[in-house]
Short mmCIF file of C-alpha atoms in Angstrom, two decimals:
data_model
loop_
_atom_site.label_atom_id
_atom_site.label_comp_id
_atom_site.label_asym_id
_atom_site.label_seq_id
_atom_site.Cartn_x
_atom_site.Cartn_y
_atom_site.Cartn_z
CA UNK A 1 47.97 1.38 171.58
CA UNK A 2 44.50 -0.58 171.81
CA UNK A 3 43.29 2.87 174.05
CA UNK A 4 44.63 5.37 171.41
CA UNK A 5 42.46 3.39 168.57
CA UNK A 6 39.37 2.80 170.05
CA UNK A 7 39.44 6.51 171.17
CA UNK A 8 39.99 7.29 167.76
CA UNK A 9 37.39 5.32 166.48
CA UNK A 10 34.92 6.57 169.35
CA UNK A 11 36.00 10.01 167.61
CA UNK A 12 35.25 9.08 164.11
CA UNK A 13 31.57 8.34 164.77
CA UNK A 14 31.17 11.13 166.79
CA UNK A 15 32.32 13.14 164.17
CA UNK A 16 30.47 11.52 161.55
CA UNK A 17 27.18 12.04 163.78
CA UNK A 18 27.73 15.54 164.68
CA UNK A 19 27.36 16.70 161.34
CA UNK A 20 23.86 16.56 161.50
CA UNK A 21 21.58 17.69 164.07
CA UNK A 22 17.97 15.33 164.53
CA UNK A 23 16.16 17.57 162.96
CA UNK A 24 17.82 17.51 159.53
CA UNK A 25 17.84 13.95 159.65
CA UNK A 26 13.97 13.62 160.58
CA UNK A 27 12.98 15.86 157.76
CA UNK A 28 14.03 13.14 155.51
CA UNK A 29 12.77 10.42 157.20
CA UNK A 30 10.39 8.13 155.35
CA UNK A 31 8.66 6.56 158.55
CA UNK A 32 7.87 3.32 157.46
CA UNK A 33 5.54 0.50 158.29
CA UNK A 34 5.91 -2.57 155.70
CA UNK A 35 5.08 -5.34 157.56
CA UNK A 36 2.37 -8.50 155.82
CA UNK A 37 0.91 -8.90 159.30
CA UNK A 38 0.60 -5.45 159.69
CA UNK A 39 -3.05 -4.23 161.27
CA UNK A 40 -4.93 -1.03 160.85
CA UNK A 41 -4.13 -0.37 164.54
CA UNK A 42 -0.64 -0.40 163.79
CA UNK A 43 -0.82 1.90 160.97
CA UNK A 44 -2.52 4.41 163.00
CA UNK A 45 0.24 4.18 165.92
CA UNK A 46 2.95 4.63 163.14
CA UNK A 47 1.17 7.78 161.78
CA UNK A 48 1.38 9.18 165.14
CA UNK A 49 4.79 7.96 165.54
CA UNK A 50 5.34 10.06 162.42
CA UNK A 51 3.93 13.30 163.92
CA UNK A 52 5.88 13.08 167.00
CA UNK A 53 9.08 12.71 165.41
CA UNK A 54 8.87 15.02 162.37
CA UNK A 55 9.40 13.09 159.81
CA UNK A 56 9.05 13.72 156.01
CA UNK A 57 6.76 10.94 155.29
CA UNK A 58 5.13 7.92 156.60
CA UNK A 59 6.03 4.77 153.91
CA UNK A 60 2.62 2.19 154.04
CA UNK A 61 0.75 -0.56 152.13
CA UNK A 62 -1.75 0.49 149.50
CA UNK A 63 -4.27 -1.43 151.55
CA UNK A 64 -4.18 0.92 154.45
CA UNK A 65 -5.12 4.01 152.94
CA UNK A 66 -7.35 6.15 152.59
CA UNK A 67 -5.33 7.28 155.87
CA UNK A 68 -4.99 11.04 157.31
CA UNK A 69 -1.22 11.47 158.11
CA UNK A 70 -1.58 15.06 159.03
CA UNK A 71 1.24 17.12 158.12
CA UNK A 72 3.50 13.95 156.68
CA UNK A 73 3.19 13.10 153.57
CA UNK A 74 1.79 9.68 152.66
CA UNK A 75 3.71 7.19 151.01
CA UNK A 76 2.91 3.77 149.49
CA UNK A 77 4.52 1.21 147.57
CA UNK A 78 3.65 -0.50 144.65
CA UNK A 79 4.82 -4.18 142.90
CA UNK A 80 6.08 -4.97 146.35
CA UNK A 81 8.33 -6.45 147.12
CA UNK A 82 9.20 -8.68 144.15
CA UNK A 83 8.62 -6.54 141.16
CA UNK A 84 7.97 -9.51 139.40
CA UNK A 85 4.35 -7.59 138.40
CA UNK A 86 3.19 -6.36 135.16
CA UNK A 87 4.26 -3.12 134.43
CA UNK A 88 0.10 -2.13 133.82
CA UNK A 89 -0.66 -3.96 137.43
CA UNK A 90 2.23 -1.57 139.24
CA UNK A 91 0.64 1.85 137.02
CA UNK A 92 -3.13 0.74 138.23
CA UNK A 93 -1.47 0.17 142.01
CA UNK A 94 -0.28 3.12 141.95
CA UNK A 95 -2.41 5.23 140.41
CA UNK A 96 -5.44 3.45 142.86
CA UNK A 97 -2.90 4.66 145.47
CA UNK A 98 -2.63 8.47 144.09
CA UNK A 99 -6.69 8.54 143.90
CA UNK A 100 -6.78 7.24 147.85
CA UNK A 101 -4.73 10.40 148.77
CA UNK A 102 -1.13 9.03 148.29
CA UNK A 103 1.59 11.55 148.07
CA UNK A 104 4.45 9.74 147.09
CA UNK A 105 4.67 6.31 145.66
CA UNK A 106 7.63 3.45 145.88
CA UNK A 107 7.51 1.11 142.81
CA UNK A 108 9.57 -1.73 142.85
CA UNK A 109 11.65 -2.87 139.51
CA UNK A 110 11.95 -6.20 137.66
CA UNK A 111 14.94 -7.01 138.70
CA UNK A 112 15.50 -10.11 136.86
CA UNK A 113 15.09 -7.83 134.19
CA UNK A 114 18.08 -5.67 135.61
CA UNK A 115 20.09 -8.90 135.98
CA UNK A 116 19.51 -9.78 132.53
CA UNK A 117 20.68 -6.67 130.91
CA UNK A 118 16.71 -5.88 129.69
CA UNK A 119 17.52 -1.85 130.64
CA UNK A 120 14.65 -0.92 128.17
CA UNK A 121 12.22 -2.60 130.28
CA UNK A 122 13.00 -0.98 133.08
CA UNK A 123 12.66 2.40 131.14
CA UNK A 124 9.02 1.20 129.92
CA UNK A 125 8.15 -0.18 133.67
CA UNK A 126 9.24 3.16 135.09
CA UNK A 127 7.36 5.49 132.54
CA UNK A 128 4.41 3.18 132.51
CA UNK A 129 4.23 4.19 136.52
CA UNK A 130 5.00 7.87 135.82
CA UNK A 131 2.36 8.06 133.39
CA UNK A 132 0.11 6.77 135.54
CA UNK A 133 0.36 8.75 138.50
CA UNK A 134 0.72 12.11 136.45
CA UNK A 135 3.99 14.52 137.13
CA UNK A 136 3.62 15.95 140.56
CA UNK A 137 3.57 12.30 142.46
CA UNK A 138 7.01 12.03 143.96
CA UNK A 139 8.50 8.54 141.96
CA UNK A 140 10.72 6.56 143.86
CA UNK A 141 12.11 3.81 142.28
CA UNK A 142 13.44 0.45 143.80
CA UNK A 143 16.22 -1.28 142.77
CA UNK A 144 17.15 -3.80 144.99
CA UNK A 145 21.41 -2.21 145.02
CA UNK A 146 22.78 -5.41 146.87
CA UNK A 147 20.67 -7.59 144.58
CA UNK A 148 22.27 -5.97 141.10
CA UNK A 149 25.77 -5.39 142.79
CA UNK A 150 25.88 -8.90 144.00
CA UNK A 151 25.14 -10.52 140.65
CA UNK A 152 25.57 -8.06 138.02
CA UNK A 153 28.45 -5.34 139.56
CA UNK A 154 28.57 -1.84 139.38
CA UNK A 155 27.51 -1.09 135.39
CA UNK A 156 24.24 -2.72 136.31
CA UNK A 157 23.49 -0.63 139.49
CA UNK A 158 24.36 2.85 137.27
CA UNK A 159 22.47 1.63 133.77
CA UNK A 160 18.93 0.63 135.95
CA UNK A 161 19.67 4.35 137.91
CA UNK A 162 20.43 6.19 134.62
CA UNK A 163 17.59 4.22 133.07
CA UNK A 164 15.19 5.07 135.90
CA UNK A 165 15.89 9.00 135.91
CA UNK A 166 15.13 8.92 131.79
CA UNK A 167 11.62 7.81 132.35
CA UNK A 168 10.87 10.36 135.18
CA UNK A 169 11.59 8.89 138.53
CA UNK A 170 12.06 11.55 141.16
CA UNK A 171 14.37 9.14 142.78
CA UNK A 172 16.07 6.16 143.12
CA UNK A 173 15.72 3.82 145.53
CA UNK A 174 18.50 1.01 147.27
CA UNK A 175 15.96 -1.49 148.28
CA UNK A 176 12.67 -3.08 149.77
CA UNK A 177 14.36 -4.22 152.71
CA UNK A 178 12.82 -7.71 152.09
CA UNK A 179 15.48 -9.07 149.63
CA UNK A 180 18.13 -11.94 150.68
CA UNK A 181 21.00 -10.24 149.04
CA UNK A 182 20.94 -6.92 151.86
CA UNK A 183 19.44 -3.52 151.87
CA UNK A 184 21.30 -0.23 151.74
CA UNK A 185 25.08 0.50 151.47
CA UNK A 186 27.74 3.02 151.15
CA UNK A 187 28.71 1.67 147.82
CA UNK A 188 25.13 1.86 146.54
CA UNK A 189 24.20 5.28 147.56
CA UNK A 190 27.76 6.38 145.72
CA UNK A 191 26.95 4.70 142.44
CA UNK A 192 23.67 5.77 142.53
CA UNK A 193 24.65 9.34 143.16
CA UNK A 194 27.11 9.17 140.58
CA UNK A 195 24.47 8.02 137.95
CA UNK A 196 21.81 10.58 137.90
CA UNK A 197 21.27 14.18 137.72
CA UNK A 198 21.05 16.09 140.58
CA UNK A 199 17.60 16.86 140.74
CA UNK A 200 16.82 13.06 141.27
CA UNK A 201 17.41 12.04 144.88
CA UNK A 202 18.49 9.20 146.29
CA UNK A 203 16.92 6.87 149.12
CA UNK A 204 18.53 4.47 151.02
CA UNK A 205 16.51 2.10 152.82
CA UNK A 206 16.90 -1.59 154.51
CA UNK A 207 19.11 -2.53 157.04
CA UNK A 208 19.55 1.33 158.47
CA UNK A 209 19.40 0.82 162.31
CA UNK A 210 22.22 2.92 163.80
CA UNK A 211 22.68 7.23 163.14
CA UNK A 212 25.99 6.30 162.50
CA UNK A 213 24.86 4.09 159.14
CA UNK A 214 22.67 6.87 158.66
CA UNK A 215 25.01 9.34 158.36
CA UNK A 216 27.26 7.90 156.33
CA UNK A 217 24.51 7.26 153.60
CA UNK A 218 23.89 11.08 153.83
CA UNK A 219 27.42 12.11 153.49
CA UNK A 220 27.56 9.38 150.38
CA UNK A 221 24.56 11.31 148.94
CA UNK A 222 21.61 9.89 150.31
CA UNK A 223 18.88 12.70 150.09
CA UNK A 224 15.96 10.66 152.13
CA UNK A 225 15.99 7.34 154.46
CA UNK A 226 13.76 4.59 154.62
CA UNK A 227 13.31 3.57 158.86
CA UNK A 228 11.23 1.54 160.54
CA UNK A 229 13.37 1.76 163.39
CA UNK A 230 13.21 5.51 163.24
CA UNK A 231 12.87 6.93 166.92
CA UNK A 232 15.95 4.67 167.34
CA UNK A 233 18.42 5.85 164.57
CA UNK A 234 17.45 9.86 165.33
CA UNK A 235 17.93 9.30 168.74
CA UNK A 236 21.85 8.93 167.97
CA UNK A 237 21.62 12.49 166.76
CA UNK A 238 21.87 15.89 168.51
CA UNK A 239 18.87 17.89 169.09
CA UNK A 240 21.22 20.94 168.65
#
């Protein structure tokens, strides 16, 4: 009986796995490097990291740019990791981070604000960003999922997400990877899916160390992934 499960199970993530190939999975790869004591040097060996692997994007502190990432796109965040930043201080971040040759940007919420109920401030702190960085900047917006489902529920995670889309974010965002409460889940990446239009996409990020995690935020609607672990994760894929 014990056999028959675990061959089942063994069978389930091999399944779950085998639906995508590495390559799909790298192309939405945000490669990313987040770490305070961070260094130049490391930057440089996660850019070529980046290359090597095919990723989408390479995800870095503000500080270390202006930075070539070749073919990747560069990503930074901004209002890391707290939020708890003016909604002005987050727009100049990020639109410093746009003039330095930034490609996408990942803003981070007030998510006591969230918590509270406060959805219009999380419209204004969204579209103050968007403004800032003009239309063609690729918006992702963090939300910190375990955070709001742990002490808000469900409504909260869909009102920030519906909120967020409204004032122009590209995506959504499950997390930093820094908060206490968790990083990325199932549950998340379903509500989150659920609460926007399609042509927002979802990222999951924090906590993704395994391709079988991975794929099951895909299959749950997850449209890019936050790694730092990436060689790791796409490793669990086929090449074929």
């Amino acid at each position: 009986m014990l056999g028959r499960r675990c061959a089942t199970l063994v069978g389930m993530t091999e399944s779950i796995t085998s639906q995508y190939t590495r390559r799909q999975v790298a192309a939405i790869v945000d490669h990313t490097l987040l770490k305070p004591e961070a260094t130049r040097a490391d930057a440089d060996a996660t850019v070529a990291e980046a290359a090597e692997l095919g990723v989408a994007a390479v995800c870095l502190s503000p500080s270390m740019l202006p930075i070539d990432t070749g073919h990747q796109a560069t990503c930074v965040v901004a209002g890391f990791p707290s939020g708890k930043h003016h909604s002005l201080v987050k727009a100049a971040e990020a639109r410093l981070a746009v003039d330095s040759g930034a490609h996408e940007v990942d803003m981070v919420i007030d998510v006591g604000a969230a918590v509270a109920g406060h959805y219009d401030e999380i419209f204004a702190d969204v579209l103050t960003v968007r403004e800032a960085v003009g239309p063609e900047v690729v918006l992702k917006v963090i939300i910190e999922s375990a955070a709001l489902l742990e002490l808000s529920g469900p409504d909260c995670v869909t009102q920030v997400c519906v909120k967020a889309a409204a004032a122009g974010a590209s995506m959504v965002k499950t997390s930093t990877g820094f908060h206490p409460c968790g990083g990325a889940s199932v549950e998340a990446v379903r509500l989150m899916r659920a609460a926007v239009p399609g042509r927002v996409g979802i990222k999951a990020s924090g906590g993704i160390r395994t391709a079988e995690f991975a794929a099951e935020l895909i299959a749950a609607g997850a449209t890019r992934l936050g790694l730092s672990g990436s060689r790791a994760v796409l490793d669990g894929f086929d090449d074929v």
